[in-house]
Amino acid sequence: MNRSSWFLFVSLLLGLVASPGANPKGLRGTKHDFACAACHNIHHPKGQFLWATPLANQSSNKVPLTPSDAMCYSCHQEEHKGGKFFMPGHSHPINVVPSDKVKIPKILGTTMVEGVGRVITCVSCHDPHSANPKFLKITMKDDLLCRACHVDY
């Protein structure tokens, strides 16, 4: 590849990566109308996952947070389970151990429970890299997400 072609290739590549309008998950027009930089920052990262903000270390009710919950609570920290984006009747407590009556379905993946105590976390129901505007792992239509674990629901 000659020098001119190489320069053109690198310029195009940088233009694509640095495009300010990039929104790879297609969430335009939603409350989560952002791209990777909302949570990650390659230039001044905080921690191993290149976080864009310092992580919360506990919830508003003083519950210690798992690493995944710490990132969520960096923006969603308030009195309610989901912070200012909490919807009454549509949230779940975090940092609780699921009872024996709860089945952990494979569809929710290996992050259903995490940490030393194998507790429910934000990423038990949400996938922060999902194209779904609410970042839900599966739909709430007909309460499918709740019924995935709560078979008696």
mmCIF file with all atom_site columns, C-alpha atoms in Angstrom:
data_model
loop_
_atom_site.group_PDB
_atom_site.id
_atom_site.type_symbol
_atom_site.label_atom_id
_atom_site.label_alt_id
_atom_site.label_comp_id
_atom_site.label_asym_id
_atom_site.label_entity_id
_atom_site.label_seq_id
_atom_site.pdbx_PDB_ins_code
_atom_site.Cartn_x
_atom_site.Cartn_y
_atom_site.Cartn_z
_atom_site.occupancy
_atom_site.B_iso_or_equiv
_atom_site.pdbx_formal_charge
_atom_site.auth_seq_id
_atom_site.auth_comp_id
_atom_site.auth_asym_id
_atom_site.auth_atom_id
_atom_site.pdbx_PDB_model_num
ATOM 1   C CA . MET A 1 1   ? 0.000   0.000   0.000  1.00 0.00 ? 1   MET A CA 1
ATOM 2   C CA . ASN A 1 2   ? 1.509   3.323   -0.981 1.00 0.00 ? 2   ASN A CA 1
ATOM 3   C CA . ARG A 1 3   ? 1.731   6.309   1.364  1.00 0.00 ? 3   ARG A CA 1
ATOM 4   C CA . SER A 1 4   ? -1.318  8.135   -0.097 1.00 0.00 ? 4   SER A CA 1
ATOM 5   C CA . SER A 1 5   ? -3.523  5.071   0.171  1.00 0.00 ? 5   SER A CA 1
ATOM 6   C CA . TRP A 1 6   ? -2.356  4.438   3.726  1.00 0.00 ? 6   TRP A CA 1
ATOM 7   C CA . PHE A 1 7   ? -3.104  8.057   4.721  1.00 0.00 ? 7   PHE A CA 1
ATOM 8   C CA . LEU A 1 8   ? -6.586  7.830   3.161  1.00 0.00 ? 8   LEU A CA 1
ATOM 9   C CA . PHE A 1 9   ? -7.298  4.526   4.909  1.00 0.00 ? 9   PHE A CA 1
ATOM 10  C CA . VAL A 1 10  ? -6.223  5.846   8.335  1.00 0.00 ? 10  VAL A CA 1
ATOM 11  C CA . SER A 1 11  ? -8.193  9.090   7.838  1.00 0.00 ? 11  SER A CA 1
ATOM 12  C CA . LEU A 1 12  ? -11.375 7.201   6.967  1.00 0.00 ? 12  LEU A CA 1
ATOM 13  C CA . LEU A 1 13  ? -10.900 4.821   9.875  1.00 0.00 ? 13  LEU A CA 1
ATOM 14  C CA . LEU A 1 14  ? -10.397 7.681   12.335 1.00 0.00 ? 14  LEU A CA 1
ATOM 15  C CA . GLY A 1 15  ? -13.396 9.489   10.898 1.00 0.00 ? 15  GLY A CA 1
ATOM 16  C CA . LEU A 1 16  ? -15.609 6.481   11.460 1.00 0.00 ? 16  LEU A CA 1
ATOM 17  C CA . VAL A 1 17  ? -14.367 5.887   15.000 1.00 0.00 ? 17  VAL A CA 1
ATOM 18  C CA . ALA A 1 18  ? -14.550 9.535   16.045 1.00 0.00 ? 18  ALA A CA 1
ATOM 19  C CA . SER A 1 19  ? -17.888 10.281  14.410 1.00 0.00 ? 19  SER A CA 1
ATOM 20  C CA . PRO A 1 20  ? -19.845 12.396  16.920 1.00 0.00 ? 20  PRO A CA 1
ATOM 21  C CA . GLY A 1 21  ? -23.154 11.067  15.653 1.00 0.00 ? 21  GLY A CA 1
ATOM 22  C CA . ALA A 1 22  ? -22.247 7.430   16.227 1.00 0.00 ? 22  ALA A CA 1
ATOM 23  C CA . ASN A 1 23  ? -24.969 5.483   17.971 1.00 0.00 ? 23  ASN A CA 1
ATOM 24  C CA . PRO A 1 24  ? -24.226 1.828   17.230 1.00 0.00 ? 24  PRO A CA 1
ATOM 25  C CA . LYS A 1 25  ? -27.138 0.446   19.235 1.00 0.00 ? 25  LYS A CA 1
ATOM 26  C CA . GLY A 1 26  ? -29.798 2.457   17.401 1.00 0.00 ? 26  GLY A CA 1
ATOM 27  C CA . LEU A 1 27  ? -31.206 4.143   20.506 1.00 0.00 ? 27  LEU A CA 1
ATOM 28  C CA . ARG A 1 28  ? -31.821 7.546   18.920 1.00 0.00 ? 28  ARG A CA 1
ATOM 29  C CA . GLY A 1 29  ? -34.792 9.374   20.357 1.00 0.00 ? 29  GLY A CA 1
ATOM 30  C CA . THR A 1 30  ? -34.863 7.370   23.592 1.00 0.00 ? 30  THR A CA 1
ATOM 31  C CA . LYS A 1 31  ? -33.805 8.314   27.113 1.00 0.00 ? 31  LYS A CA 1
ATOM 32  C CA . HIS A 1 32  ? -30.660 6.293   26.400 1.00 0.00 ? 32  HIS A CA 1
ATOM 33  C CA . ASP A 1 33  ? -29.735 8.210   23.250 1.00 0.00 ? 33  ASP A CA 1
ATOM 34  C CA . PHE A 1 34  ? -26.011 7.729   23.541 1.00 0.00 ? 34  PHE A CA 1
ATOM 35  C CA . ALA A 1 35  ? -23.142 5.559   22.458 1.00 0.00 ? 35  ALA A CA 1
ATOM 36  C CA . CYS A 1 36  ? -20.258 3.867   24.287 1.00 0.00 ? 36  CYS A CA 1
ATOM 37  C CA . ALA A 1 37  ? -18.905 7.151   25.670 1.00 0.00 ? 37  ALA A CA 1
ATOM 38  C CA . ALA A 1 38  ? -21.842 7.508   28.065 1.00 0.00 ? 38  ALA A CA 1
ATOM 39  C CA . CYS A 1 39  ? -20.280 4.804   30.248 1.00 0.00 ? 39  CYS A CA 1
ATOM 40  C CA . HIS A 1 40  ? -16.760 4.322   28.849 1.00 0.00 ? 40  HIS A CA 1
ATOM 41  C CA . ASN A 1 41  ? -13.926 6.797   28.271 1.00 0.00 ? 41  ASN A CA 1
ATOM 42  C CA . ILE A 1 42  ? -10.705 5.730   26.575 1.00 0.00 ? 42  ILE A CA 1
ATOM 43  C CA . HIS A 1 43  ? -8.833  8.935   27.349 1.00 0.00 ? 43  HIS A CA 1
ATOM 44  C CA . HIS A 1 44  ? -9.345  9.349   31.112 1.00 0.00 ? 44  HIS A CA 1
ATOM 45  C CA . PRO A 1 45  ? -10.718 6.002   32.287 1.00 0.00 ? 45  PRO A CA 1
ATOM 46  C CA . LYS A 1 46  ? -11.621 5.108   35.854 1.00 0.00 ? 46  LYS A CA 1
ATOM 47  C CA . GLY A 1 47  ? -10.792 1.434   36.442 1.00 0.00 ? 47  GLY A CA 1
ATOM 48  C CA . GLN A 1 48  ? -10.262 -1.601  34.281 1.00 0.00 ? 48  GLN A CA 1
ATOM 49  C CA . PHE A 1 49  ? -13.438 -1.237  32.191 1.00 0.00 ? 49  PHE A CA 1
ATOM 50  C CA . LEU A 1 50  ? -12.559 2.302   31.051 1.00 0.00 ? 50  LEU A CA 1
ATOM 51  C CA . TRP A 1 51  ? -15.442 3.840   33.022 1.00 0.00 ? 51  TRP A CA 1
ATOM 52  C CA . ALA A 1 52  ? -16.243 7.459   32.179 1.00 0.00 ? 52  ALA A CA 1
ATOM 53  C CA . THR A 1 53  ? -17.157 8.330   35.766 1.00 0.00 ? 53  THR A CA 1
ATOM 54  C CA . PRO A 1 54  ? -16.020 7.253   39.226 1.00 0.00 ? 54  PRO A CA 1
ATOM 55  C CA . LEU A 1 55  ? -18.103 4.316   40.390 1.00 0.00 ? 55  LEU A CA 1
ATOM 56  C CA . ALA A 1 56  ? -20.569 4.544   43.245 1.00 0.00 ? 56  ALA A CA 1
ATOM 57  C CA . ASN A 1 57  ? -19.480 2.416   46.210 1.00 0.00 ? 57  ASN A CA 1
ATOM 58  C CA . GLN A 1 58  ? -22.861 1.957   47.863 1.00 0.00 ? 58  GLN A CA 1
ATOM 59  C CA . SER A 1 59  ? -26.525 2.498   47.129 1.00 0.00 ? 59  SER A CA 1
ATOM 60  C CA . SER A 1 60  ? -28.577 5.265   48.709 1.00 0.00 ? 60  SER A CA 1
ATOM 61  C CA . ASN A 1 61  ? -29.733 2.817   51.384 1.00 0.00 ? 61  ASN A CA 1
ATOM 62  C CA . LYS A 1 62  ? -26.079 1.950   52.180 1.00 0.00 ? 62  LYS A CA 1
ATOM 63  C CA . VAL A 1 63  ? -26.138 -1.472  50.483 1.00 0.00 ? 63  VAL A CA 1
ATOM 64  C CA . PRO A 1 64  ? -22.663 -2.400  49.139 1.00 0.00 ? 64  PRO A CA 1
ATOM 65  C CA . LEU A 1 65  ? -22.705 -2.683  45.362 1.00 0.00 ? 65  LEU A CA 1
ATOM 66  C CA . THR A 1 66  ? -21.359 -5.324  43.008 1.00 0.00 ? 66  THR A CA 1
ATOM 67  C CA . PRO A 1 67  ? -19.065 -3.953  40.252 1.00 0.00 ? 67  PRO A CA 1
ATOM 68  C CA . SER A 1 68  ? -21.857 -3.975  37.657 1.00 0.00 ? 68  SER A CA 1
ATOM 69  C CA . ASP A 1 69  ? -24.317 -2.248  40.004 1.00 0.00 ? 69  ASP A CA 1
ATOM 70  C CA . ALA A 1 70  ? -21.678 0.357   40.881 1.00 0.00 ? 70  ALA A CA 1
ATOM 71  C CA . MET A 1 71  ? -21.640 1.564   37.271 1.00 0.00 ? 71  MET A CA 1
ATOM 72  C CA . CYS A 1 72  ? -25.446 1.684   37.083 1.00 0.00 ? 72  CYS A CA 1
ATOM 73  C CA . TYR A 1 73  ? -25.696 3.570   40.370 1.00 0.00 ? 73  TYR A CA 1
ATOM 74  C CA . SER A 1 74  ? -23.196 6.144   39.173 1.00 0.00 ? 74  SER A CA 1
ATOM 75  C CA . CYS A 1 75  ? -26.115 7.628   37.195 1.00 0.00 ? 75  CYS A CA 1
ATOM 76  C CA . HIS A 1 76  ? -29.202 5.973   38.681 1.00 0.00 ? 76  HIS A CA 1
ATOM 77  C CA . GLN A 1 77  ? -28.515 6.583   42.392 1.00 0.00 ? 77  GLN A CA 1
ATOM 78  C CA . GLU A 1 78  ? -31.503 7.942   44.275 1.00 0.00 ? 78  GLU A CA 1
ATOM 79  C CA . GLU A 1 79  ? -33.960 6.754   46.903 1.00 0.00 ? 79  GLU A CA 1
ATOM 80  C CA . HIS A 1 80  ? -35.650 4.197   44.684 1.00 0.00 ? 80  HIS A CA 1
ATOM 81  C CA . LYS A 1 81  ? -34.305 0.924   43.351 1.00 0.00 ? 81  LYS A CA 1
ATOM 82  C CA . GLY A 1 82  ? -33.706 2.320   39.856 1.00 0.00 ? 82  GLY A CA 1
ATOM 83  C CA . GLY A 1 83  ? -32.846 5.877   40.836 1.00 0.00 ? 83  GLY A CA 1
ATOM 84  C CA . LYS A 1 84  ? -34.543 8.717   38.991 1.00 0.00 ? 84  LYS A CA 1
ATOM 85  C CA . PHE A 1 85  ? -35.495 6.296   36.219 1.00 0.00 ? 85  PHE A CA 1
ATOM 86  C CA . PHE A 1 86  ? -37.322 3.993   38.642 1.00 0.00 ? 86  PHE A CA 1
ATOM 87  C CA . MET A 1 87  ? -40.854 3.039   37.633 1.00 0.00 ? 87  MET A CA 1
ATOM 88  C CA . PRO A 1 88  ? -43.074 1.901   40.541 1.00 0.00 ? 88  PRO A CA 1
ATOM 89  C CA . GLY A 1 89  ? -44.073 -1.704  40.030 1.00 0.00 ? 89  GLY A CA 1
ATOM 90  C CA . HIS A 1 90  ? -41.353 -2.206  37.419 1.00 0.00 ? 90  HIS A CA 1
ATOM 91  C CA . SER A 1 91  ? -38.220 -2.620  39.468 1.00 0.00 ? 91  SER A CA 1
ATOM 92  C CA . HIS A 1 92  ? -36.547 -5.307  41.484 1.00 0.00 ? 92  HIS A CA 1
ATOM 93  C CA . PRO A 1 93  ? -34.413 -5.068  44.626 1.00 0.00 ? 93  PRO A CA 1
ATOM 94  C CA . ILE A 1 94  ? -30.717 -5.642  44.080 1.00 0.00 ? 94  ILE A CA 1
ATOM 95  C CA . ASN A 1 95  ? -28.117 -7.369  46.210 1.00 0.00 ? 95  ASN A CA 1
ATOM 96  C CA . VAL A 1 96  ? -30.573 -10.034 47.355 1.00 0.00 ? 96  VAL A CA 1
ATOM 97  C CA . VAL A 1 97  ? -30.046 -13.777 47.198 1.00 0.00 ? 97  VAL A CA 1
ATOM 98  C CA . PRO A 1 98  ? -32.746 -15.462 45.096 1.00 0.00 ? 98  PRO A CA 1
ATOM 99  C CA . SER A 1 99  ? -34.969 -17.857 47.016 1.00 0.00 ? 99  SER A CA 1
ATOM 100 C CA . ASP A 1 100 ? -35.143 -21.544 46.202 1.00 0.00 ? 100 ASP A CA 1
ATOM 101 C CA . LYS A 1 101 ? -38.481 -20.872 44.462 1.00 0.00 ? 101 LYS A CA 1
ATOM 102 C CA . VAL A 1 102 ? -36.749 -18.738 41.833 1.00 0.00 ? 102 VAL A CA 1
ATOM 103 C CA . LYS A 1 103 ? -35.449 -20.518 38.773 1.00 0.00 ? 103 LYS A CA 1
ATOM 104 C CA . ILE A 1 104 ? -32.475 -18.996 37.004 1.00 0.00 ? 104 ILE A CA 1
ATOM 105 C CA . PRO A 1 105 ? -33.217 -19.399 33.286 1.00 0.00 ? 105 PRO A CA 1
ATOM 106 C CA . LYS A 1 106 ? -30.432 -19.860 30.767 1.00 0.00 ? 106 LYS A CA 1
ATOM 107 C CA . ILE A 1 107 ? -31.963 -17.107 28.589 1.00 0.00 ? 107 ILE A CA 1
ATOM 108 C CA . LEU A 1 108 ? -30.825 -14.480 31.105 1.00 0.00 ? 108 LEU A CA 1
ATOM 109 C CA . GLY A 1 109 ? -27.243 -15.656 30.820 1.00 0.00 ? 109 GLY A CA 1
ATOM 110 C CA . THR A 1 110 ? -24.482 -16.196 33.345 1.00 0.00 ? 110 THR A CA 1
ATOM 111 C CA . THR A 1 111 ? -24.808 -12.716 34.870 1.00 0.00 ? 111 THR A CA 1
ATOM 112 C CA . MET A 1 112 ? -28.172 -13.503 36.445 1.00 0.00 ? 112 MET A CA 1
ATOM 113 C CA . VAL A 1 113 ? -26.536 -13.747 39.850 1.00 0.00 ? 113 VAL A CA 1
ATOM 114 C CA . GLU A 1 114 ? -23.029 -12.570 40.645 1.00 0.00 ? 114 GLU A CA 1
ATOM 115 C CA . GLY A 1 115 ? -20.551 -11.918 43.382 1.00 0.00 ? 115 GLY A CA 1
ATOM 116 C CA . VAL A 1 116 ? -19.616 -13.895 46.451 1.00 0.00 ? 116 VAL A CA 1
ATOM 117 C CA . GLY A 1 117 ? -23.214 -14.200 47.663 1.00 0.00 ? 117 GLY A CA 1
ATOM 118 C CA . ARG A 1 118 ? -24.587 -14.936 44.185 1.00 0.00 ? 118 ARG A CA 1
ATOM 119 C CA . VAL A 1 119 ? -27.010 -11.997 44.385 1.00 0.00 ? 119 VAL A CA 1
ATOM 120 C CA . ILE A 1 120 ? -29.491 -10.355 42.021 1.00 0.00 ? 120 ILE A CA 1
ATOM 121 C CA . THR A 1 121 ? -27.944 -7.278  40.397 1.00 0.00 ? 121 THR A CA 1
ATOM 122 C CA . CYS A 1 122 ? -28.936 -4.686  37.805 1.00 0.00 ? 122 CYS A CA 1
ATOM 123 C CA . VAL A 1 123 ? -27.507 -6.896  35.054 1.00 0.00 ? 123 VAL A CA 1
ATOM 124 C CA . SER A 1 124 ? -29.693 -9.771  36.169 1.00 0.00 ? 124 SER A CA 1
ATOM 125 C CA . CYS A 1 125 ? -32.465 -8.171  34.102 1.00 0.00 ? 125 CYS A CA 1
ATOM 126 C CA . HIS A 1 126 ? -30.626 -5.496  32.112 1.00 0.00 ? 126 HIS A CA 1
ATOM 127 C CA . ASP A 1 127 ? -27.943 -5.782  29.442 1.00 0.00 ? 127 ASP A CA 1
ATOM 128 C CA . PRO A 1 128 ? -26.123 -2.428  29.237 1.00 0.00 ? 128 PRO A CA 1
ATOM 129 C CA . HIS A 1 129 ? -24.988 -3.263  25.704 1.00 0.00 ? 129 HIS A CA 1
ATOM 130 C CA . SER A 1 130 ? -28.466 -4.110  24.413 1.00 0.00 ? 130 SER A CA 1
ATOM 131 C CA . ALA A 1 131 ? -30.192 -2.275  21.581 1.00 0.00 ? 131 ALA A CA 1
ATOM 132 C CA . ASN A 1 132 ? -33.398 -2.304  23.641 1.00 0.00 ? 132 ASN A CA 1
ATOM 133 C CA . PRO A 1 133 ? -34.052 1.245   24.967 1.00 0.00 ? 133 PRO A CA 1
ATOM 134 C CA . LYS A 1 134 ? -34.650 -0.089  28.499 1.00 0.00 ? 134 LYS A CA 1
ATOM 135 C CA . PHE A 1 135 ? -31.673 -2.444  28.157 1.00 0.00 ? 135 PHE A CA 1
ATOM 136 C CA . LEU A 1 136 ? -33.867 -5.392  29.164 1.00 0.00 ? 136 LEU A CA 1
ATOM 137 C CA . LYS A 1 137 ? -32.547 -8.878  28.459 1.00 0.00 ? 137 LYS A CA 1
ATOM 138 C CA . ILE A 1 138 ? -36.007 -10.046 27.396 1.00 0.00 ? 138 ILE A CA 1
ATOM 139 C CA . THR A 1 139 ? -39.293 -8.234  26.839 1.00 0.00 ? 139 THR A CA 1
ATOM 140 C CA . MET A 1 140 ? -41.657 -7.161  29.605 1.00 0.00 ? 140 MET A CA 1
ATOM 141 C CA . LYS A 1 141 ? -44.597 -7.897  27.297 1.00 0.00 ? 141 LYS A CA 1
ATOM 142 C CA . ASP A 1 142 ? -46.959 -10.210 29.188 1.00 0.00 ? 142 ASP A CA 1
ATOM 143 C CA . ASP A 1 143 ? -44.508 -9.977  32.126 1.00 0.00 ? 143 ASP A CA 1
ATOM 144 C CA . LEU A 1 144 ? -42.131 -12.388 30.352 1.00 0.00 ? 144 LEU A CA 1
ATOM 145 C CA . LEU A 1 145 ? -39.060 -10.973 32.101 1.00 0.00 ? 145 LEU A CA 1
ATOM 146 C CA . CYS A 1 146 ? -40.597 -11.401 35.571 1.00 0.00 ? 146 CYS A CA 1
ATOM 147 C CA . ARG A 1 147 ? -41.999 -14.819 34.740 1.00 0.00 ? 147 ARG A CA 1
ATOM 148 C CA . ALA A 1 148 ? -38.605 -16.008 33.477 1.00 0.00 ? 148 ALA A CA 1
ATOM 149 C CA . CYS A 1 149 ? -37.562 -16.397 37.130 1.00 0.00 ? 149 CYS A CA 1
ATOM 150 C CA . HIS A 1 150 ? -40.802 -16.153 39.079 1.00 0.00 ? 150 HIS A CA 1
ATOM 151 C CA . VAL A 1 151 ? -42.632 -19.165 37.677 1.00 0.00 ? 151 VAL A CA 1
ATOM 152 C CA . ASP A 1 152 ? -45.548 -18.675 40.100 1.00 0.00 ? 152 ASP A CA 1
ATOM 153 C CA . TYR A 1 153 ? -45.985 -15.021 39.037 1.00 0.00 ? 153 TYR A CA 1
#
